[in-house]
CSV table of C-alpha atoms in Angstrom, one decimal:
chain,number,residue,atom,x,y,z
A,1000,MET,CA,252.4,212.0,224.1
A,1001,GLN,CA,254.0,210.2,227.0
A,1002,SER,CA,252.4,208.2,229.7
A,1003,LYS,CA,253.5,208.2,233.4
A,1004,LYS,CA,254.4,204.5,233.3
A,1005,LEU,CA,258.0,203.8,234.0
A,1006,ILE,CA,259.8,201.0,232.2
A,1007,LYS,CA,263.4,199.8,232.1
A,1008,PHE,CA,265.7,200.4,229.1
A,1009,ASN,CA,265.5,196.7,228.0
A,1010,GLU,CA,261.7,196.7,228.3
A,1011,ALA,CA,261.6,199.8,226.2
A,1012,ILE,CA,263.3,198.1,223.3
A,1013,ASP,CA,261.1,195.1,223.7
A,1014,GLU,CA,257.9,197.3,223.7
A,1015,THR,CA,259.2,199.2,220.6
A,1016,PHE,CA,259.7,195.9,218.8
A,1017,LEU,CA,256.1,195.0,219.7
A,1018,ASP,CA,254.9,198.3,218.2
A,1019,ILE,CA,256.9,197.7,215.1
A,1020,PHE,CA,255.9,194.1,214.6
A,1021,LYS,CA,252.2,195.0,215.1
A,1022,LYS,CA,252.2,197.6,212.3
A,1023,ASN,CA,254.7,195.9,209.9
A,1024,LYS,CA,253.9,192.3,209.1
A,1025,ASN,CA,257.2,191.9,207.1
A,1026,SER,CA,259.5,192.6,210.0
A,1027,ILE,CA,261.7,190.0,211.5
A,1028,ILE,CA,264.4,189.7,214.2
A,1029,ILE,CA,267.3,187.3,213.7
A,1030,GLY,CA,270.4,186.8,215.8
A,1031,LEU,CA,272.5,184.4,217.8
A,1032,GLY,CA,270.5,183.7,220.9
A,1033,SER,CA,267.5,185.9,219.9
A,1034,ASN,CA,265.0,183.4,221.3
A,1035,ASP,CA,267.0,181.9,224.1
A,1036,PRO,CA,265.7,182.2,227.8
A,1037,LYS,CA,267.6,185.5,228.5
A,1038,SER,CA,266.2,187.1,225.3
A,1039,ILE,CA,269.2,189.3,224.6
A,1040,PHE,CA,269.4,191.0,228.1
A,1041,GLY,CA,265.6,190.9,228.2
A,1042,THR,CA,265.2,193.2,225.2
A,1043,GLN,CA,263.2,190.6,223.2
A,1044,GLU,CA,261.1,188.8,225.8
A,1045,LYS,CA,257.6,189.9,224.9
A,1046,VAL,CA,258.1,190.1,221.1
A,1047,LYS,CA,259.6,186.6,221.1
A,1048,LYS,CA,256.5,185.2,222.9
A,1049,LYS,CA,254.0,187.1,220.8
A,1050,TYR,CA,255.7,186.5,217.4
A,1051,PRO,CA,257.7,183.3,217.8
A,1052,ASP,CA,257.8,182.7,214.0
A,1053,ARG,CA,259.4,186.2,213.5
A,1054,VAL,CA,262.1,186.1,216.2
A,1055,LEU,CA,264.7,183.7,214.9
A,1056,ASP,CA,267.9,182.1,216.0
A,1057,MET,CA,270.8,181.9,213.6
A,1058,PRO,CA,273.9,179.7,213.1
A,1059,LEU,CA,277.4,180.8,213.9
A,1060,SER,CA,277.9,182.4,210.5
A,1061,GLU,CA,277.7,186.1,210.9
A,1062,ASN,CA,279.0,187.1,207.5
A,1063,SER,CA,276.6,184.8,205.7
A,1064,MET,CA,273.7,185.9,207.8
A,1065,THR,CA,274.4,189.6,207.1
A,1066,GLY,CA,274.3,188.8,203.4
A,1067,ILE,CA,271.0,187.0,203.8
A,1068,ILE,CA,269.3,189.9,205.6
A,1069,ILE,CA,270.7,192.3,202.9
A,1070,GLY,CA,269.0,190.2,200.3
A,1071,ALA,CA,265.8,190.0,202.3
A,1072,ALA,CA,265.8,193.8,202.7
A,1073,LEU,CA,266.1,194.2,198.9
A,1074,ASN,CA,263.1,192.0,198.5
A,1075,GLY,CA,260.7,193.7,200.8
A,1076,ILE,CA,261.5,192.2,204.2
A,1077,LYS,CA,262.4,194.5,207.1
A,1078,PRO,CA,265.0,192.6,209.0
A,1079,ILE,CA,266.7,193.4,212.3
A,1080,LEU,CA,270.0,191.6,212.9
A,1081,VAL,CA,271.2,191.3,216.6
A,1082,HIS,CA,274.7,190.7,218.0
A,1083,GLN,CA,275.0,190.2,221.7
A,1084,ARG,CA,278.4,191.9,221.4
A,1085,LEU,CA,279.6,194.3,218.8
A,1086,ASP,CA,282.8,192.2,218.5
A,1087,PHE,CA,280.8,189.4,216.8
A,1088,ALA,CA,279.7,191.8,214.1
A,1089,LEU,CA,283.3,192.2,213.1
A,1090,LEU,CA,283.0,188.8,211.3
A,1091,SER,CA,280.5,190.4,208.9
A,1092,MET,CA,282.4,193.6,208.0
A,1093,GLU,CA,282.7,192.8,204.3
A,1094,GLN,CA,278.9,192.5,204.0
A,1095,ILE,CA,278.2,195.6,206.1
A,1096,ILE,CA,280.8,197.8,204.3
A,1097,ASN,CA,280.9,196.5,200.8
A,1098,GLN,CA,277.4,195.6,200.3
A,1099,ALA,CA,274.8,197.2,202.7
A,1100,ALA,CA,276.5,200.6,202.9
A,1101,LYS,CA,277.2,201.0,199.2
A,1102,TRP,CA,274.2,199.5,197.5
A,1103,HIS,CA,272.2,202.7,197.4
A,1104,TYR,CA,275.2,204.6,195.9
A,1105,MET,CA,276.1,201.9,193.3
A,1106,PHE,CA,272.6,201.5,191.9
A,1107,ASP,CA,271.9,205.2,191.4
A,1108,GLY,CA,269.7,205.6,194.5
A,1109,LYS,CA,267.1,203.2,193.1
A,1110,LYS,CA,267.6,200.5,195.6
A,1111,ASN,CA,267.8,200.8,199.4
A,1112,VAL,CA,268.9,198.4,202.1
A,1113,PRO,CA,266.6,199.3,205.1
A,1114,ILE,CA,268.1,197.1,207.8
A,1115,ILE,CA,269.0,197.6,211.5
A,1116,ILE,CA,272.0,195.8,213.0
A,1117,ARG,CA,271.9,195.9,216.8
A,1118,MET,CA,275.2,195.7,218.5
A,1119,ILE,CA,275.8,195.7,222.3
A,1120,VAL,CA,278.9,197.2,223.8
A,1121,GLY,CA,280.3,197.9,227.3
A,1122,ARG,CA,282.5,196.7,230.1
A,1123,GLY,CA,281.6,194.2,232.7
A,1124,TRP,CA,282.5,190.8,234.2
A,1125,GLY,CA,286.0,190.6,232.7
A,1126,GLN,CA,284.9,190.4,229.1
A,1127,GLY,CA,288.2,191.9,228.0
A,1128,PRO,CA,289.7,192.9,224.7
A,1129,GLN,CA,287.6,190.7,222.4
A,1130,HIS,CA,284.2,191.0,224.0
A,1131,SER,CA,283.7,194.6,225.2
A,1132,GLN,CA,285.0,197.0,222.6
A,1133,SER,CA,283.2,200.2,221.8
A,1134,LEU,CA,284.0,200.6,218.1
A,1135,GLN,CA,281.3,203.0,216.9
A,1136,SER,CA,283.9,205.2,215.2
A,1137,ILE,CA,284.7,202.3,212.7
A,1138,PHE,CA,281.1,202.3,211.5
A,1139,ALA,CA,280.7,206.0,211.5
A,1140,HIS,CA,283.7,206.2,209.1
A,1141,ILE,CA,281.8,204.3,206.4
A,1142,PRO,CA,279.7,206.4,203.9
A,1143,GLY,CA,276.2,204.9,203.5
A,1144,LEU,CA,275.8,203.7,207.1
A,1145,LYS,CA,273.9,205.5,209.9
A,1146,VAL,CA,275.1,205.0,213.4
A,1147,VAL,CA,273.0,205.7,216.5
A,1148,MET,CA,273.7,205.2,220.3
A,1149,PRO,CA,270.7,205.6,222.7
A,1150,SER,CA,271.5,206.7,226.3
A,1151,THR,CA,268.1,206.8,228.0
A,1152,VAL,CA,264.9,204.9,227.9
A,1153,GLU,CA,263.3,207.6,225.9
A,1154,SER,CA,266.0,207.8,223.3
A,1155,ALA,CA,266.1,204.0,223.0
A,1156,GLN,CA,262.5,204.0,221.9
A,1157,HIS,CA,262.8,207.0,219.6
A,1158,LEU,CA,266.0,205.8,217.9
A,1159,LEU,CA,264.9,202.3,217.4
A,1160,PHE,CA,261.6,203.3,215.9
A,1161,ASP,CA,263.3,206.0,213.7
A,1162,SER,CA,266.0,203.5,212.6
A,1163,PHE,CA,263.3,201.0,211.5
A,1164,HIS,CA,261.6,203.6,209.3
A,1165,ASP,CA,264.9,204.9,207.8
A,1166,LYS,CA,265.7,203.6,204.3
A,1167,ASN,CA,269.4,203.3,205.1
A,1168,PRO,CA,271.3,200.5,206.9
A,1169,THR,CA,271.5,201.6,210.5
A,1170,ILE,CA,273.9,200.4,213.2
A,1171,PHE,CA,272.1,200.6,216.5
A,1172,ILE,CA,274.6,200.4,219.4
A,1173,GLU,CA,273.5,200.0,223.0
A,1174,HIS,CA,275.6,199.9,226.1
A,1175,ARG,CA,274.9,196.9,228.3
A,1176,TRP,CA,275.1,199.0,231.5
A,1177,LEU,CA,272.0,200.9,230.3
A,1178,HIS,CA,269.6,198.0,230.2
A,1179,ASN,CA,268.5,198.4,233.9
A,1180,LEU,CA,267.8,202.2,233.7
A,1181,ASP,CA,264.2,203.5,234.4
A,1182,GLY,CA,262.4,205.9,232.2
A,1183,LYS,CA,259.1,206.8,230.6
A,1184,LYS,CA,257.2,204.6,228.1
A,1185,ILE,CA,256.3,206.6,225.0
A,1186,GLN,CA,252.9,206.2,223.5
A,1187,ASN,CA,252.2,206.7,219.8
A,1188,LEU,CA,255.7,206.8,218.5
A,1189,LYS,CA,256.1,208.7,215.3
A,1190,ALA,CA,259.0,208.3,213.0
A,1191,ASN,CA,261.5,211.2,212.6
A,1192,PRO,CA,264.7,211.6,210.5
A,1193,LEU,CA,267.9,210.4,212.2
A,1194,GLY,CA,270.7,212.8,212.8
A,1195,LYS,CA,269.5,215.0,215.7
A,1196,SER,CA,271.0,215.4,219.1
A,1197,LYS,CA,269.1,216.4,222.2
A,1198,PHE,CA,269.8,219.1,224.7
A,1199,LEU,CA,269.3,217.6,228.2
A,1200,SER,CA,270.0,220.8,230.0
A,1201,LYS,CA,270.7,224.4,229.2
A,1202,GLY,CA,273.7,226.3,230.6
A,1203,LYS,CA,276.1,229.2,229.9
A,1204,LYS,CA,279.5,228.0,231.2
A,1205,LEU,CA,280.4,224.7,229.8
A,1206,THR,CA,279.1,222.5,226.9
A,1207,ILE,CA,279.2,218.8,227.6
A,1208,ILE,CA,278.8,216.6,224.6
A,1209,ALA,CA,278.2,212.9,225.5
A,1210,SER,CA,276.7,209.8,224.2
A,1211,SER,CA,275.6,206.3,225.4
A,1212,TYR,CA,276.6,205.5,228.9
A,1213,MET,CA,278.7,208.7,229.2
A,1214,THR,CA,275.4,210.7,229.1
A,1215,ILE,CA,274.2,208.9,232.2
A,1216,GLU,CA,277.5,209.6,233.9
A,1217,ILE,CA,277.2,213.4,233.3
A,1218,LEU,CA,273.6,213.4,234.3
A,1219,ARG,CA,274.6,211.8,237.7
A,1220,ILE,CA,277.4,214.4,238.1
A,1221,GLN,CA,275.0,217.2,237.4
A,1222,LYS,CA,272.5,215.9,240.0
A,1223,GLU,CA,275.3,215.5,242.7
A,1224,THR,CA,276.5,219.0,242.0
A,1225,LYS,CA,273.2,220.7,241.8
A,1226,ASP,CA,274.1,223.1,244.7
A,1227,LEU,CA,277.1,224.5,242.8
A,1228,ASP,CA,276.7,227.0,240.0
A,1229,LEU,CA,278.2,224.8,237.2
A,1230,SER,CA,275.7,225.9,234.5
A,1231,LEU,CA,276.4,222.9,232.3
A,1232,GLU,CA,274.8,222.7,228.8
A,1233,ILE,CA,274.5,218.9,228.2
A,1234,ILE,CA,274.1,217.6,224.6
A,1235,ASP,CA,273.2,213.9,224.2
A,1236,LEU,CA,274.6,213.1,220.8
A,1237,GLN,CA,272.2,210.2,220.0
A,1238,SER,CA,273.3,210.1,216.3
A,1239,ILE,CA,276.9,209.4,215.7
A,1240,SER,CA,276.6,209.5,211.9
A,1241,PRO,CA,275.1,211.8,210.7
A,1242,ILE,CA,276.2,214.1,213.5
A,1243,ASP,CA,274.3,217.2,214.5
A,1244,GLU,CA,276.9,219.8,213.8
A,1245,ASN,CA,274.4,222.7,214.2
A,1246,SER,CA,273.7,221.9,217.8
A,1247,ILE,CA,277.3,221.5,218.7
A,1248,VAL,CA,278.4,224.8,217.1
A,1249,LYS,CA,275.5,226.7,218.6
A,1250,SER,CA,276.2,225.6,222.1
A,1251,VAL,CA,280.0,225.9,222.0
A,1252,ARG,CA,279.8,229.4,220.5
A,1253,LYS,CA,277.5,230.3,223.5
A,1254,THR,CA,279.6,228.8,226.3
A,1255,GLY,CA,283.1,229.1,224.9
A,1256,ASN,CA,284.0,225.9,226.7
A,1257,CYS,CA,283.6,222.2,225.7
A,1258,LEU,CA,284.2,218.8,227.2
A,1259,ILE,CA,283.6,215.7,225.0
A,1260,LEU,CA,282.8,212.4,226.7
A,1261,ASP,CA,283.2,209.3,224.5
A,1262,THR,CA,282.9,205.6,225.3
A,1263,GLY,CA,285.3,204.8,222.4
A,1264,HIS,CA,289.1,205.3,222.2
A,1265,GLU,CA,290.6,208.8,222.6
A,1266,LYS,CA,292.4,208.7,219.2
A,1267,PHE,CA,290.8,208.6,215.7
A,1268,GLY,CA,287.3,208.4,217.2
A,1269,VAL,CA,284.0,210.2,217.3
A,1270,SER,CA,285.4,212.7,219.9
A,1271,SER,CA,288.1,213.6,217.5
A,1272,GLU,CA,285.5,214.4,214.8
A,1273,ILE,CA,283.6,216.6,217.2
A,1274,LEU,CA,286.9,218.3,218.1
A,1275,LYS,CA,287.5,219.0,214.4
A,1276,ILE,CA,284.0,220.6,214.1
A,1277,ILE,CA,284.6,222.8,217.1
A,1278,VAL,CA,288.1,224.0,215.9
A,1279,ASN,CA,286.9,224.7,212.4
A,1280,LYS,CA,283.6,226.5,213.4
A,1281,CYS,CA,284.0,227.8,216.9
A,1282,PHE,CA,287.7,228.6,217.3
A,1283,ASN,CA,287.2,232.4,217.8
A,1284,HIS,CA,284.6,231.7,220.4
A,1285,LEU,CA,286.7,229.5,222.6
A,1286,LYS,CA,287.8,230.6,226.1
A,1287,LYS,CA,289.8,227.5,226.7
A,1288,LYS,CA,291.0,224.5,224.7
A,1289,PRO,CA,288.3,221.8,224.3
A,1290,GLU,CA,288.9,218.6,226.2
A,1291,ILE,CA,288.2,215.0,225.6
A,1292,ILE,CA,287.7,212.1,228.1
A,1293,ALA,CA,287.6,208.7,226.4
A,1294,ASN,CA,289.2,205.3,226.7
A,1295,PRO,CA,292.9,205.2,226.4
A,1296,PHE,CA,294.4,204.0,223.1
A,1297,ILE,CA,295.2,200.5,224.2
A,1298,PRO,CA,293.1,197.3,224.1
A,1299,VAL,CA,290.4,196.8,226.7
A,1300,PRO,CA,291.8,194.9,229.7
A,1301,THR,CA,290.1,191.8,231.3
A,1302,SER,CA,291.1,192.1,234.9
A,1303,PHE,CA,289.1,194.4,237.1
A,1304,ALA,CA,292.3,195.4,238.9
A,1305,ILE,CA,293.4,197.0,235.6
A,1306,SER,CA,290.0,197.9,234.0
A,1307,LYS,CA,289.0,200.1,237.0
A,1308,TYR,CA,291.8,202.4,236.0
A,1309,TYR,CA,291.2,202.0,232.2
A,1310,TYR,CA,287.6,203.3,231.9
A,1311,PRO,CA,286.8,207.0,232.5
A,1312,HIS,CA,284.8,207.4,235.8
A,1313,ARG,CA,282.7,210.1,237.3
A,1314,TYR,CA,285.4,211.5,239.6
A,1315,GLN,CA,287.8,211.9,236.6
A,1316,ILE,CA,285.0,213.7,234.7
A,1317,THR,CA,284.0,215.9,237.6
A,1318,LYS,CA,287.6,216.8,238.2
A,1319,LYS,CA,288.1,217.9,234.6
A,1320,ILE,CA,284.8,220.0,234.8
A,1321,PHE,CA,286.0,221.7,238.0
A,1322,GLU,CA,289.4,222.5,236.5
A,1323,MET,CA,287.8,223.9,233.3
A,1324,LEU,CA,285.5,226.1,235.4
A,1325,ASN,CA,288.2,227.2,237.8
A,1326,ILE,CA,286.5,225.6,240.9
A,1327,SER,CA,288.4,224.2,243.8
A,1328,LEU,CA,288.6,220.4,243.7
A,1329,ASN,CA,287.9,220.4,247.4
A,1330,LYS,CA,284.3,221.2,246.5
A,1331,ILE,CA,283.7,217.9,244.7
A,1332,PRO,CA,281.1,215.9,246.6
A,1333,LYS,CA,282.2,212.8,248.3
A,1334,SER,CA,279.6,210.8,246.4
A,1335,LEU,CA,281.6,211.6,243.2
A,1336,ARG,CA,284.9,210.5,244.6
A,1337,ASP,CA,283.6,207.0,244.9
A,1338,TYR,CA,283.9,205.1,241.7
A,1339,ASP,CA,284.3,201.4,242.7
A,1340,TYR,CA,281.2,200.4,240.5
A,1341,PHE,CA,280.6,197.4,242.8
A,1342,GLY,CA,283.6,195.7,241.3
A,1343,ASP,CA,283.0,195.3,237.6
A,1344,GLN,CA,279.2,195.7,237.6
A,1345,PRO,CA,277.0,198.6,236.8
A,1346,HIS,CA,274.8,197.7,239.7
A,1347,LEU,CA,274.5,194.9,242.2
A,1348,HIS,CA,271.7,193.2,240.2
A,1349,PHE,CA,273.8,192.7,237.1
A,1350,LYS,CA,274.4,188.9,237.0
A,1351,GLY,CA,276.6,188.5,234.0
A,1352,PRO,CA,276.8,189.2,230.3
A,1353,PHE,CA,274.0,186.9,229.2
């Protein structure tokens, strides 16, 4: 049941942590800056104050700390490891890939590593090629890991709660531009298996498969074009691995058209995997070739003068939709032709990465 109370995305994560900590005495959060004044973009403010002995800072030793939480999980602790940038987690890949992901398989399914590793991605404030990479496809490639990417306040709560109750190591990737979104606070969360996408709208002409911040972009486009008969069927992927093949196949077979929106790179990524599914299982239903809009296959730039042309924007997405539906580009609303993004900020209140 949902209340009418609206909260922000970062508050939703904080509130979910409070719910988890209240019911699970053996849960802890640990991460660089976990208990600093900004509380990881405000996502751990309340839980830090209420449970100060269970929200812990850590030294600059990502690989060692990942090994410690794996050992803790094997001994009954329910740890959540936080990285303010996904890029920092790259220092712990050996522990994530060779230990956490494989433990269940190597020990005949008798041991699980139930950990969450939060990683924050996204552009902004000139963070450039070493601090703003969206590398979800790397983790999705590893058997034994689950990878989720919330896009709304509601999905943030559900996916975090479900990840905590999953027995597998889960990579929880959130885009920093989502933290100021408004949405509903969910009361009485119940755990469900990971791996399901969500239909955000039903349509007959074009399937849009999106995740993370791209979901918000397509919802804005849908709102701005509500007077046109686009009939978009929007799927919020939510789970990158496992991926909800059934929903994708069902929708594309119905519409015969598909546009995939990805925050990662256009090559060797999640969008490529989705394209493979569509070609293998929907080929005879396609009216046009499926399309992908994603980051180009070059490192992320630092300068806004370059990055504003690097990241896919709502006009580019809208233009592709209109072309696929044979609609004149002259009908694109003026509001969707503007994509300055206040410089390199998601909104005017965004005051920097920390």
